[in-house]
Amino acid sequence: MTQTATSRRDFIATGLAAMAGAGLSAAFSPAFGKAVRPADKIRLGIIGTGSRGAGLATLIHEMPDYELVACCDIIPENLQNGLSLAAQNAQGYADYRKLLDDKSIDAVVIATPLYLHYPMAVAALQAGKHIYLEKSMTYDIPQAIDLVKKVKASGLVFQIGYQYRYYGLYHRVKEIIKENWLGKITHFECQYNRNSNWRFPVKDPKMERAINWRMYREYCGGPLSELCAHEIDVVNYLTDSRPLKVVGLGGINYWKDGRDTYDNIRTVYDYPHGVKASVTSVLSNAYNGYSIRILGDKATVEILRDKAFIYPEITNNAKGVVDGVTGATIAATTQGKGVEVKFGKPGEADLEPTVFALKDFAECVRNKKEPVSNVETGRDGSIAIHMGNAAADTEKVQYWKPEYSA
Amino acid sequence: MKRRWHHVILVAGVMSILTSALRPARIPETYRITGQAQGTTYAITYYADQKLVSKTQADSIFKSLDASLSIYQPGSLISRFNASQEAVEMDAHFANVIEKSMQIYRTTGGLFDITVYPLVRAWGFGVKATDAMPDSAAIHRLLPCVGSDKLKMEGLRLVKTAPCVQIDVNGIAQGYSVDVLASFLEARGIANYMVEVGGEIRTKGRKLPGNEPMNIGIETPSANVFDAPAIREVISIGDGAVTTSGSYRKFRESGGMRLSHIIDPKTGYPVQREIISATVVAPEAITADGFDNALLAAGIDGAFEILRAHPGMEAYLIYRKPDGTVADTASAGFGRYVVAER
């Protein structure tokens, strides 16, 4: 993958034609993963033990479901870090294909830069491994479409690391929407902002692009694919749909440090029934950094990192008809002020959402179930991301094409 | 004879025209005070020739009520009683509420019981919300602290028979507050008013200058805490009070069950009755408010039994039928309050 930003745009624009020409869907032999008996620990390898991969390893280390038996990273420091969280005699690799050759490994976590997701996932499927692939799913639209085919043909468990689909907070919000607490929902306002250059320290200048891959179009889609991906997936999840079209503007107007991914992007996605979702990332302001506001005609829900609040609309429906209303006491706090959304079962530990996602992955591997965050929801997210970036790149409306989800 | 009377009426008529012409004509106006108190909202509406009551006065009344009756204030009289080993000296508000509470406790066979507080706390409806659910052993341990027979009024002293006895007058204090505000308005010469605190209402007189009766909507239990109330029935009660107790707005959910904030003092568990809302009309709000919880806890049959023993009181009950649908029923005398559909 050595496309420039320009060629990537062309690639998106030409879409399926490019894919057909590239013969990406050529000879793919489905392999079947080893059956994991319910009582057994799942033998797991992690490909990519940088910041996210090591974070996953830390959580996996505490989970009885897994034995982390192999790690892979091209950066020795990262690899050591991963191995320090793995089983006693875990194997370390610099080449992920060697890790995939290990027949004793049941499943792999792939937590590498976005441009590597597709080739690594395809190789892992061919090696018969169940896959937990970090979000977002693929670098471009043709890869997303092709991966759906390959996963379906494989019979393997394939989960995308959208952990919020496994988090009680979002389950509760979805329930609240279903129970019509918010009334008719017309808009989502999503932002994933931070006030930093979003860079990791680089000791050796040669490693700049490998470490700070988020800065470069060659490797990822910038803030939309690396930050807002979660929010796009959440809107898809909460509306049980995917966007029909998108407009957007982006720029590099603050961090002029050689990056070629946007340091600010603002998109508006159009969903079925006229529902609009604005998705924004600004890297020079961190107020309520992560937030999703859902606007209904009866109330607003504001979702933050690990809590959510409901703000009811103030309605004076009783006035004019009667002079007073007798009823069970209304708490003053529910009158136009935020009320925290309660979620989770009583006594349930307050865990990192990713733990719930990883627990479910183990459950799916053991029982051959399809994950909630699967290759199709992953495809929808990735295509929406690419449409958003393309909208900003071309300053033209991007439409969901029927062949995307054929 | 007939002519003479005619003459008298004529003279009286001329005189009244003369006197009103001499004084500047004053058309009564609507005065409205709204605010927040006792964790909810309040609204005072009165009809008078001039402003007679201020929001500052209303708020200072709430302040004095809170200093006596609020379990949310650590220094209040009620909090001091709950923390005490044995007794406190009561002030007037405290004595009024305790006396009425004890009376309703006796006449409802213990269905209304202010000593339920330790259980209310255990179930997470106290000052601090808890996530945990009490187990049966915990409830069993608390039951010996519950029962208004463990309270004694000795002159102005309220005495508890065991240190663990704690009280919560939230089921009656709002009604009492409405009465206190009503008395205050009447003492200022206001004869036409509506006082409402958190859905508990007292009315007197009529709306001026149009002389219309005051209409009160009874809320339909809504699906969730945030739903705006819909009006199920409209009533007009003349001079009197109406209060509503509902299990539909304050509850916790556990294992698919809604746990009502109204705890049965006998079993120690949240009331699981078919009644979801009980509206009571009585001359005073303290009476209506004290009884509405008891009716909710009594169930339909029990509620009508209580109502038969208290002819001065009428009630309207909304309940859930076994098939899940919602229906309503009322005491025989309630019909006269219902405003015909316009």
XYZ file of C-alpha atoms in Angstrom:
748
model
C 0.000 0.000 0.000
C 1.891 3.001 -1.216
C -0.900 5.087 -2.651
C -0.676 8.817 -2.309
C -3.593 10.839 -1.051
C -4.521 11.693 -4.621
C -4.462 8.152 -5.846
C -6.551 7.131 -2.871
C -9.199 9.629 -3.864
C -9.174 8.232 -7.378
C -9.456 4.785 -5.939
C -12.545 5.698 -3.960
C -14.043 7.522 -6.912
C -13.594 4.601 -9.246
C -14.706 2.276 -6.488
C -15.802 -1.096 -7.677
C -14.252 -0.901 -11.100
C -10.862 -0.720 -9.450
C -11.685 -3.645 -7.236
C -12.809 -5.856 -10.069
C -9.674 -4.997 -12.004
C -7.438 -5.695 -9.076
C -8.887 -9.178 -8.789
C -9.094 -8.927 -5.034
C -11.809 -11.514 -4.851
C -9.682 -14.081 -6.623
C -9.147 -17.604 -5.412
C -9.867 -17.640 -1.742
C -9.852 -20.975 -0.031
C -12.075 -21.036 3.013
C -10.430 -22.537 6.030
C -12.203 -23.630 9.146
C -11.052 -22.651 12.569
C -10.259 -25.241 15.148
C -13.173 -25.969 17.437
C -12.531 -24.601 20.879
C -14.110 -26.658 23.621
C -16.118 -24.571 26.109
C -13.811 -25.355 29.016
C -10.600 -24.591 27.136
C -8.853 -21.282 27.172
C -8.745 -19.693 23.755
C -5.162 -19.615 22.513
C -4.729 -16.071 21.275
C -2.148 -14.123 19.328
C -1.972 -10.349 19.073
C -0.713 -8.768 15.869
C 0.307 -5.224 16.675
C 1.203 -4.480 20.286
C 1.472 -0.715 20.057
C -0.650 1.496 22.281
C -3.995 -0.139 21.428
C -2.681 -3.695 21.152
C -0.877 -3.442 24.494
C -4.044 -1.962 26.010
C -5.982 -4.986 24.791
C -3.251 -7.307 26.119
C -3.589 -5.684 29.548
C -7.322 -6.421 29.602
C -6.853 -9.939 28.157
C -4.234 -10.647 30.841
C -6.995 -10.396 33.474
C -9.506 -12.501 31.565
C -9.837 -16.247 32.222
C -11.135 -16.832 28.685
C -7.810 -16.376 26.956
C -4.230 -17.472 27.004
C -2.084 -14.957 25.159
C 0.462 -17.243 23.503
C 1.984 -15.021 20.800
C 2.637 -11.373 20.000
C 3.813 -9.689 16.845
C 5.145 -6.207 16.210
C 7.758 -4.721 13.911
C 8.915 -2.362 16.667
C 10.987 -4.339 19.251
C 9.897 -2.123 22.151
C 6.247 -2.752 21.366
C 6.846 -6.460 21.034
C 8.569 -6.649 24.428
C 5.714 -4.713 25.918
C 3.207 -7.184 24.488
C 5.167 -10.235 25.616
C 5.413 -8.870 29.145
C 1.616 -9.196 29.309
C 1.514 -12.630 27.651
C 1.798 -16.189 28.948
C 5.160 -17.414 30.293
C 6.475 -19.072 27.143
C 4.653 -16.911 24.599
C 6.280 -16.518 21.187
C 7.347 -13.145 19.794
C 7.311 -12.381 16.062
C 8.223 -9.466 13.813
C 6.438 -11.060 10.831
C 2.722 -11.660 11.350
C 2.681 -14.466 8.771
C 4.908 -16.525 11.069
C 2.470 -16.004 13.907
C -0.384 -17.136 11.650
C 1.606 -20.287 10.784
C 1.321 -21.435 14.404
C -1.427 -24.059 14.172
C -1.982 -24.047 17.934
C -3.350 -20.505 17.843
C -7.163 -20.369 17.743
C -7.741 -16.664 17.302
C -5.919 -13.420 16.640
C -6.380 -9.830 17.641
C -5.280 -7.445 14.889
C -4.463 -3.979 16.229
C -2.291 -2.502 13.495
C -2.496 0.703 11.457
C -5.598 0.786 9.280
C -3.909 0.117 5.927
C -2.725 -3.264 7.237
C -6.146 -4.447 8.413
C -7.262 -5.946 5.139
C -4.165 -7.934 4.119
C -3.674 -9.203 7.663
C -7.329 -10.150 8.096
C -7.322 -11.982 4.763
C -4.153 -13.860 5.730
C -5.601 -14.746 9.132
C -8.782 -16.073 7.532
C -6.694 -18.183 5.179
C -4.817 -19.514 8.203
C -8.146 -20.473 9.804
C -7.958 -18.050 12.717
C -10.926 -16.405 14.354
C -10.357 -12.657 14.232
C -10.894 -9.701 16.519
C -9.987 -6.796 14.226
C -9.625 -3.329 15.632
C -11.779 -0.585 14.203
C -12.173 0.788 11.674
C -12.417 -2.269 9.461
C -10.709 -1.432 6.185
C -8.663 1.243 4.473
C -11.086 1.630 1.580
C -14.487 0.656 0.217
C -13.479 -2.229 -2.118
C -11.615 -3.908 0.754
C -14.698 -3.604 2.961
C -16.938 -5.218 0.345
C -14.455 -7.979 -0.347
C -13.847 -8.753 3.302
C -17.571 -9.406 3.797
C -17.396 -12.101 1.106
C -14.237 -13.655 2.490
C -15.487 -13.750 6.083
C -18.813 -15.250 5.054
C -17.048 -17.923 3.030
C -14.712 -18.766 5.891
C -17.205 -19.730 8.594
C -14.848 -18.122 11.095
C -15.775 -15.715 13.871
C -14.937 -12.171 12.841
C -15.488 -9.303 15.222
C -14.708 -5.621 14.762
C -13.437 -3.692 17.772
C -16.441 -1.417 18.178
C -16.686 -2.078 21.895
C -19.569 0.351 22.500
C -21.924 -2.168 20.943
C -21.132 -4.281 24.021
C -21.412 -1.525 26.610
C -24.447 -1.372 28.924
C -24.610 2.391 28.515
C -25.436 2.087 24.808
C -27.767 -0.840 25.404
C -29.701 1.338 27.832
C -29.777 4.276 25.411
C -31.099 1.973 22.705
C -33.796 0.759 25.103
C -34.736 4.309 26.011
C -35.093 5.151 22.321
C -37.244 2.054 21.783
C -39.455 3.048 24.707
C -39.927 6.419 23.026
C -38.496 8.469 25.893
C -37.002 10.859 23.381
C -40.011 11.063 21.072
C -39.282 11.471 17.397
C -35.542 11.565 16.824
C -34.413 13.867 14.039
C -30.731 14.530 14.676
C -27.542 13.109 16.115
C -24.691 15.459 16.960
C -21.432 13.568 17.333
C -18.054 14.985 18.155
C -14.714 13.411 18.908
C -12.439 16.310 19.720
C -9.122 16.677 21.451
C -6.739 19.515 22.054
C -3.430 17.959 21.082
C -1.398 17.248 18.007
C -2.319 13.550 18.461
C 1.299 12.507 18.004
C 3.311 9.835 19.788
C 6.952 10.570 20.658
C 9.461 9.358 18.056
C 13.062 8.622 19.134
C 14.371 7.719 15.708
C 13.197 10.088 12.923
C 13.093 7.111 10.558
C 10.210 5.755 12.645
C 8.034 8.863 12.306
C 5.624 7.422 9.750
C 5.475 3.990 11.406
C 4.613 5.485 14.780
C 2.572 8.489 13.726
C 0.714 6.704 10.963
C -2.481 8.535 11.967
C -0.986 11.686 10.428
C -0.748 10.208 6.941
C -3.334 9.359 4.331
C -1.136 6.572 3.111
C -2.018 4.607 6.236
C -5.452 5.694 7.433
C -8.353 8.066 7.015
C -7.338 10.469 9.784
C -9.735 11.586 12.536
C -12.789 10.160 10.811
C -11.414 6.592 10.615
C -9.464 6.660 13.872
C -11.719 8.697 16.185
C -15.202 9.299 14.776
C -15.460 5.688 13.581
C -16.969 4.806 16.966
C -19.635 7.429 16.703
C -20.607 6.540 13.154
C -20.922 2.934 14.294
C -23.007 4.040 17.308
C -25.426 5.973 15.085
C -25.677 2.932 12.779
C -26.293 0.745 15.833
C -28.870 3.007 17.460
C -30.810 3.595 14.229
C -30.362 0.045 12.888
C -29.462 1.590 9.570
C -26.622 3.136 7.588
C -26.212 6.514 5.930
C -27.695 7.268 2.519
C -25.430 10.211 1.752
C -22.975 12.614 3.298
C -21.587 16.124 2.889
C -18.392 17.319 4.528
C -15.645 19.866 4.893
C -12.198 19.260 6.280
C -8.850 20.926 6.510
C -5.411 21.145 8.010
C -5.705 24.572 9.557
C -4.145 24.284 13.008
C -1.499 21.530 13.191
C 0.557 22.469 10.139
C 3.270 19.969 11.036
C 3.592 17.980 7.846
C 0.577 15.779 8.377
C -1.712 15.136 5.455
C -4.737 13.838 7.364
C -7.270 16.452 8.447
C -6.885 18.196 11.785
C -10.545 19.157 11.561
C -13.399 17.579 9.701
C -17.129 18.184 9.861
C -19.536 15.913 8.081
C -23.306 15.575 7.984
C -24.676 12.123 7.235
C -28.200 11.644 6.010
C -29.919 8.548 7.357
C -33.300 7.048 6.390
C -36.401 9.099 7.307
C -34.490 12.382 7.146
C -32.476 11.702 10.288
C -29.224 13.651 10.136
C -26.026 12.911 11.993
C -23.316 15.511 12.197
C -19.944 13.908 12.843
C -17.131 16.225 13.806
C -13.530 15.979 14.884
C -11.556 19.057 15.894
C -8.020 18.587 17.197
C -7.739 22.024 18.818
C -10.508 21.966 21.447
C -11.289 19.328 24.043
C -14.500 20.563 25.667
C -16.703 17.467 26.116
C -14.175 15.771 23.832
C -16.257 12.693 23.161
C -19.964 13.308 22.985
C -23.058 12.196 21.118
C -26.247 14.181 21.501
C -29.465 12.580 20.295
C -32.170 15.133 19.626
C -35.762 13.988 20.015
C -38.898 16.113 20.176
C -39.472 14.979 23.774
C -35.945 14.895 25.147
C -32.240 14.960 24.394
C -29.760 12.290 25.394
C -26.178 13.356 25.793
C -23.736 10.457 25.775
C -20.282 11.093 27.181
C -17.440 8.585 27.695
C -18.958 6.531 30.472
C -22.195 8.268 31.318
C -25.228 9.752 29.676
C -27.792 12.346 30.633
C -31.364 12.946 29.566
C -32.634 16.486 29.161
C -36.413 16.499 28.811
C -38.019 19.190 26.713
C -40.121 21.507 28.849
C -43.729 20.980 27.894
C -46.647 23.032 29.130
C -49.308 20.765 27.741
C -51.447 20.910 30.855
C -51.762 24.684 30.886
C -54.759 26.212 29.234
C -56.812 23.082 29.685
C -56.784 23.013 33.472
C -55.583 25.280 36.257
C -53.547 22.637 38.035
C -52.544 19.004 37.733
C -52.518 16.436 40.505
C -50.154 13.515 40.054
C -47.275 11.667 41.600
C -44.577 14.124 42.577
C -42.320 15.133 39.697
C -38.731 15.530 40.817
C -37.640 19.098 40.214
C -34.504 17.757 38.551
C -36.504 16.317 35.664
C -37.766 19.763 34.695
C -35.410 20.859 31.927
C -32.296 19.619 33.717
C -30.149 16.625 32.980
C -30.885 13.322 34.634
C -28.186 10.699 34.570
C -29.083 7.535 32.710
C -28.771 4.492 34.940
C -27.429 1.408 33.259
C -25.927 -1.963 34.058
C -27.238 -4.617 36.382
C -27.105 -4.085 40.127
C -23.816 -5.319 41.511
C -22.256 -5.655 38.057
C -18.661 -4.513 37.985
C -17.968 -1.262 36.168
C -15.610 -2.610 33.520
C -13.901 -1.103 30.520
C -16.334 -1.556 27.565
C -13.644 -3.475 25.641
C -13.762 -6.205 28.298
C -17.422 -6.843 27.444
C -16.509 -6.950 23.754
C -13.669 -9.418 24.358
C -15.852 -11.595 26.591
C -18.407 -11.777 23.821
C -15.731 -12.619 21.275
C -14.736 -15.610 23.434
C -18.395 -16.614 23.664
C -18.758 -16.395 19.868
C -15.589 -18.421 19.251
C -16.711 -21.144 21.666
C -20.252 -21.346 20.343
C -19.703 -20.365 16.714
C -21.967 -17.348 16.982
C -21.947 -14.242 14.860
C -20.706 -11.217 16.795
C -22.918 -8.162 17.301
C -20.107 -6.085 15.816
C -19.542 -8.190 12.717
C -18.150 -7.899 9.234
C -21.322 -6.318 7.852
C -21.677 -3.660 10.538
C -17.923 -3.133 10.150
C -18.349 -2.689 6.414
C -21.142 -0.162 6.929
C -18.923 1.827 9.278
C -15.916 1.742 6.978
C -17.874 2.728 3.890
C -19.503 5.603 5.798
C -16.035 6.787 6.893
C -14.715 6.680 3.365
C -17.783 8.469 2.040
C -17.258 11.199 4.678
C -13.604 11.665 3.784
C -14.423 11.625 0.080
C -17.125 14.255 0.650
C -14.587 16.542 2.320
C -11.883 15.755 -0.263
C -14.098 16.406 -3.278
C -16.510 18.904 -1.712
C -19.247 16.859 -3.344
C -22.145 14.887 -1.876
C -21.266 11.203 -1.588
C -24.027 8.646 -1.966
C -24.305 5.118 -0.648
C -24.276 2.995 -3.789
C -26.551 -0.061 -3.924
C -23.580 -2.304 -4.750
C -21.944 -1.418 -1.410
C -24.408 -3.576 0.439
C -25.581 -5.890 -2.331
C -96.540 46.298 49.488
C -95.205 45.268 46.178
C -94.510 48.839 45.153
C -92.675 49.578 48.396
C -90.256 46.714 47.822
C -89.726 47.893 44.332
C -88.815 51.300 45.728
C -86.331 49.877 48.228
C -84.564 47.879 45.557
C -84.401 50.897 43.306
C -82.836 53.044 46.048
C -80.328 50.339 46.941
C -79.397 50.001 43.279
C -78.817 53.710 42.863
C -76.695 53.806 46.025
C -74.482 50.956 44.917
C -73.939 52.624 41.550
C -73.003 55.807 43.354
C -70.520 54.140 45.743
C -68.757 52.206 43.019
C -68.507 55.353 40.970
C -66.839 57.157 43.833
C -64.177 54.457 44.324
C -61.794 53.679 41.465
C -62.977 50.405 39.852
C -60.681 47.520 40.708
C -60.806 44.406 38.636
C -59.268 41.442 40.438
C -56.082 40.146 38.867
C -54.356 36.802 38.736
C -51.172 36.587 40.806
C -48.899 33.624 40.292
C -45.826 32.555 42.271
C -43.811 29.564 41.104
C -40.605 28.026 42.340
C -38.856 24.928 43.551
C -39.088 23.466 47.021
C -38.964 20.062 48.677
C -37.219 18.589 45.638
C -40.128 19.474 43.358
C -41.939 22.476 41.935
C -44.667 24.608 43.480
C -47.209 27.062 42.102
C -49.424 29.480 44.012
C -52.184 31.232 42.090
C -54.483 33.742 43.756
C -57.065 36.228 42.562
C -57.114 39.577 44.326
C -57.246 43.321 43.823
C -53.631 43.705 44.700
C -50.463 41.746 45.379
C -50.769 40.314 48.859
C -48.115 37.609 49.020
C -44.543 37.506 47.693
C -42.309 34.673 46.544
C -39.910 35.554 49.363
C -42.681 34.868 51.865
C -43.542 31.555 50.224
C -39.895 30.522 50.154
C -39.414 31.407 53.799
C -42.397 29.207 54.693
C -40.766 26.313 52.815
C -37.545 27.041 54.658
C -39.232 26.753 58.034
C -40.963 23.545 56.920
C -37.649 22.068 55.739
C -35.913 22.990 59.002
C -38.492 20.874 60.735
C -39.483 18.075 58.357
C -36.763 17.509 55.739
C -34.778 14.289 55.907
C -32.482 15.866 53.294
C -31.264 18.430 55.846
C -28.894 16.878 58.371
C -29.707 19.569 60.951
C -33.483 19.449 60.616
C -35.622 18.447 63.554
C -36.594 15.182 61.865
C -32.938 14.344 61.129
C -32.063 15.073 64.735
C -34.864 12.775 65.865
C -33.615 10.025 63.542
C -30.085 10.413 64.892
C -31.225 10.584 68.510
C -31.216 7.688 70.926
C -34.506 8.560 72.492
C -36.407 11.800 71.823
C -36.580 15.409 70.583
C -38.665 18.460 71.489
C -41.132 19.065 68.666
C -41.923 22.412 67.064
C -45.403 23.230 65.774
C -44.934 21.848 62.234
C -43.393 18.646 63.530
C -46.127 18.134 66.126
C -48.918 18.751 63.579
C -47.482 16.264 61.098
C -46.688 13.592 63.685
C -50.107 13.818 65.276
C -51.879 13.464 61.914
C -49.524 10.651 60.838
C -50.235 8.683 64.011
C -53.944 9.159 63.495
C -53.846 7.900 59.898
C -51.579 5.039 60.990
C -54.265 3.915 63.426
C -57.232 4.321 61.066
C -55.562 2.528 58.133
C -54.445 -0.449 60.167
C -50.801 0.572 59.791
C -50.793 0.982 56.000
C -49.515 4.529 56.382
C -46.514 4.426 58.664
C -43.815 7.085 58.952
C -41.460 4.678 60.756
C -40.895 2.876 57.445
C -37.776 5.001 56.850
C -35.136 2.311 57.609
C -36.792 0.144 54.932
C -37.088 3.037 52.485
C -33.356 3.569 52.872
C -32.555 -0.104 52.473
C -34.500 -0.178 49.207
C -32.532 2.770 47.882
C -35.237 5.447 48.074
C -33.670 7.378 50.935
C -31.475 10.445 50.808
C -28.774 8.432 49.072
C -29.723 6.273 46.127
C -28.073 2.869 46.332
C -27.566 0.371 43.565
C -27.602 -2.679 45.785
C -30.764 -4.559 46.644
C -31.332 -5.604 50.260
C -31.587 -9.328 50.931
C -34.310 -10.895 53.045
C -31.999 -11.104 56.061
C -31.368 -7.355 55.930
C -35.105 -6.652 55.711
C -35.743 -9.021 58.602
C -33.200 -7.188 60.738
C -34.910 -3.840 60.075
C -38.499 -4.891 60.790
C -38.145 -4.565 64.606
C -37.405 -0.848 64.045
C -40.632 -0.339 62.065
C -44.101 0.464 63.444
C -45.605 3.739 64.638
C -46.515 2.040 67.922
C -42.822 2.554 68.672
C -43.443 6.338 68.758
C -44.921 8.157 71.759
C -45.967 11.802 72.019
C -45.315 12.978 75.565
C -46.433 16.593 75.621
C -44.139 18.303 73.142
C -41.620 15.463 73.226
C -41.565 12.771 70.561
C -40.103 9.636 72.086
C -38.930 6.451 70.357
C -38.998 3.099 72.123
C -35.849 1.897 70.340
C -32.875 3.933 69.064
C -33.128 2.383 65.586
C -36.595 3.878 65.016
C -36.396 6.478 62.236
C -39.151 8.404 60.513
C -39.814 9.820 57.064
C -42.804 12.144 56.652
C -42.366 12.621 52.888
C -45.692 10.865 52.317
C -47.603 13.576 54.149
C -45.390 16.670 54.471
C -46.187 17.988 50.999
C -49.891 17.964 51.768
C -49.201 19.650 55.080
C -47.095 22.292 53.309
C -50.013 23.018 50.986
C -52.238 23.573 54.036
C -49.675 25.850 55.692
C -49.434 27.974 52.531
C -53.241 28.029 52.203
C -53.611 29.253 55.785
C -51.036 31.921 55.096
C -52.965 33.148 52.032
C -56.223 33.185 53.987
C -54.588 35.126 56.824
C -53.645 37.763 54.214
C -57.294 38.034 53.232
C -57.086 35.938 50.063
C -60.317 34.047 49.461
C -59.739 32.742 45.935
C -56.635 30.673 45.371
C -54.968 27.470 44.264
C -51.850 26.161 46.014
C -49.955 23.313 44.399
C -46.801 21.606 45.662
C -45.515 18.647 43.650
C -48.985 17.677 42.419
C -50.752 18.127 45.795
C -53.392 20.855 45.531
C -55.708 22.945 47.630
C -58.282 25.321 46.176
C -60.712 27.869 47.554
C -63.221 30.132 45.848
C -63.261 30.837 42.141
C -61.168 32.379 39.418
C -61.741 36.116 39.268
C -62.947 38.247 37.617
C -64.761 35.638 35.496
C -65.987 33.694 38.539
C -65.098 30.380 36.868
C -64.453 27.260 38.918
C -60.880 26.017 39.151
C -60.274 22.909 37.111
C -57.762 20.282 38.116
C -56.439 17.600 35.813
C -55.694 14.126 37.122
C -52.601 12.773 35.464
C -52.461 9.567 33.496
C -49.566 7.466 34.709
C -46.955 7.854 32.008
C -44.602 5.245 30.693
C -41.481 6.864 32.048
C -40.130 9.605 34.264
C -39.752 12.069 31.439
C -43.067 11.751 29.696
C -45.087 14.918 29.994
C -48.233 14.181 31.970
C -51.424 13.628 30.043
C -54.738 14.489 31.673
C -57.033 11.534 32.278
C -59.871 13.274 34.090
C -60.740 16.874 34.942
C -62.267 17.685 38.318
C -63.346 20.758 40.221
C -63.480 20.385 43.989
C -64.619 23.799 45.211
C -63.104 24.494 48.632
C -60.890 21.566 49.494
C -57.789 19.577 48.728
C -56.791 16.900 46.250
C -53.598 14.859 46.273
C -52.280 11.953 44.250
C -49.885 9.182 45.104
C -48.472 7.175 42.249
C -46.048 4.326 41.974
C -45.409 5.232 38.338
C -42.915 8.035 38.712
C -40.574 6.944 41.466
C -39.390 3.392 41.180
C -36.333 1.268 40.659
C -36.110 -1.470 38.138
C -34.735 -4.818 39.140
C -34.872 -8.006 37.123
C -37.620 -6.600 34.931
C -39.690 -5.648 37.995
C -40.556 -2.130 38.933
C -40.001 -1.609 42.619
C -42.274 1.075 43.984
C -40.920 3.647 46.422
C -43.881 2.846 48.627
C -42.798 0.149 51.044
C -45.232 -2.088 52.882
C -44.315 -1.556 56.555
C -45.573 -5.014 57.456
C -43.668 -7.122 54.960
C -40.734 -4.765 54.500
C -40.981 -5.105 50.704
C -42.051 -2.599 48.039
C -45.784 -2.528 47.517
C -46.765 -4.595 44.468
C -50.399 -3.662 44.125
C -52.645 -3.251 41.135
C -53.235 0.438 41.937
C -50.734 2.672 40.145
C -52.243 6.014 41.104
C -54.565 7.041 43.942
C -56.172 10.492 43.955
C -57.901 11.598 47.159
C -60.211 14.585 47.734
C -60.542 15.775 51.339
C -61.116 19.084 53.123
C -57.417 19.403 53.980
C -54.358 18.424 51.954
C -52.633 16.764 54.932
C -55.538 14.305 55.181
C -55.675 13.616 51.444
C -51.897 13.202 51.244
C -51.710 10.889 54.245
C -54.421 8.631 52.876
C -53.369 8.461 49.210
C -50.313 6.306 50.005
C -52.401 4.044 52.221
C -54.957 3.502 49.432
C -52.172 2.638 47.013
C -50.790 0.115 49.472
C -54.227 -1.299 50.314
C -55.192 -2.529 46.843
C -58.632 -1.915 45.323
C -60.699 -3.823 47.897
C -58.715 -2.511 50.841
C -58.914 1.031 49.489
C -62.720 0.938 49.294
C -62.824 -0.462 52.822
C -60.825 2.527 54.084
C -63.019 4.935 52.101
C -66.206 3.473 53.592
C -64.840 4.207 57.063
C -64.046 7.831 56.086
C -67.132 9.376 54.514
C -65.577 12.859 54.283
C -63.114 11.610 51.692
C -63.499 10.584 48.046
C -61.018 8.820 45.821
C -60.224 8.042 42.207
C -58.009 5.038 41.519
C -56.118 4.072 38.383
C -55.066 0.443 38.357
C -53.551 -2.203 36.172
C -55.718 -5.166 35.363
C -54.222 -8.686 35.289
C -54.087 -8.504 31.463
C -51.881 -5.404 31.737
C -54.454 -2.860 30.577
C -55.091 0.229 32.675
C -58.540 0.977 34.097
C -59.995 3.352 36.653
C -62.561 3.306 39.423
C -63.813 5.823 41.984
C -65.767 6.121 45.199
C -69.479 6.858 44.807
C -69.202 10.519 45.815
C -66.318 11.287 43.477
C -68.583 11.747 40.472
C -69.797 15.140 41.630
C -66.285 16.593 41.216
C -65.875 15.441 37.636
C -66.181 18.234 35.112
C -68.340 17.201 32.167
C -66.532 17.057 28.826
C -66.615 20.409 27.166
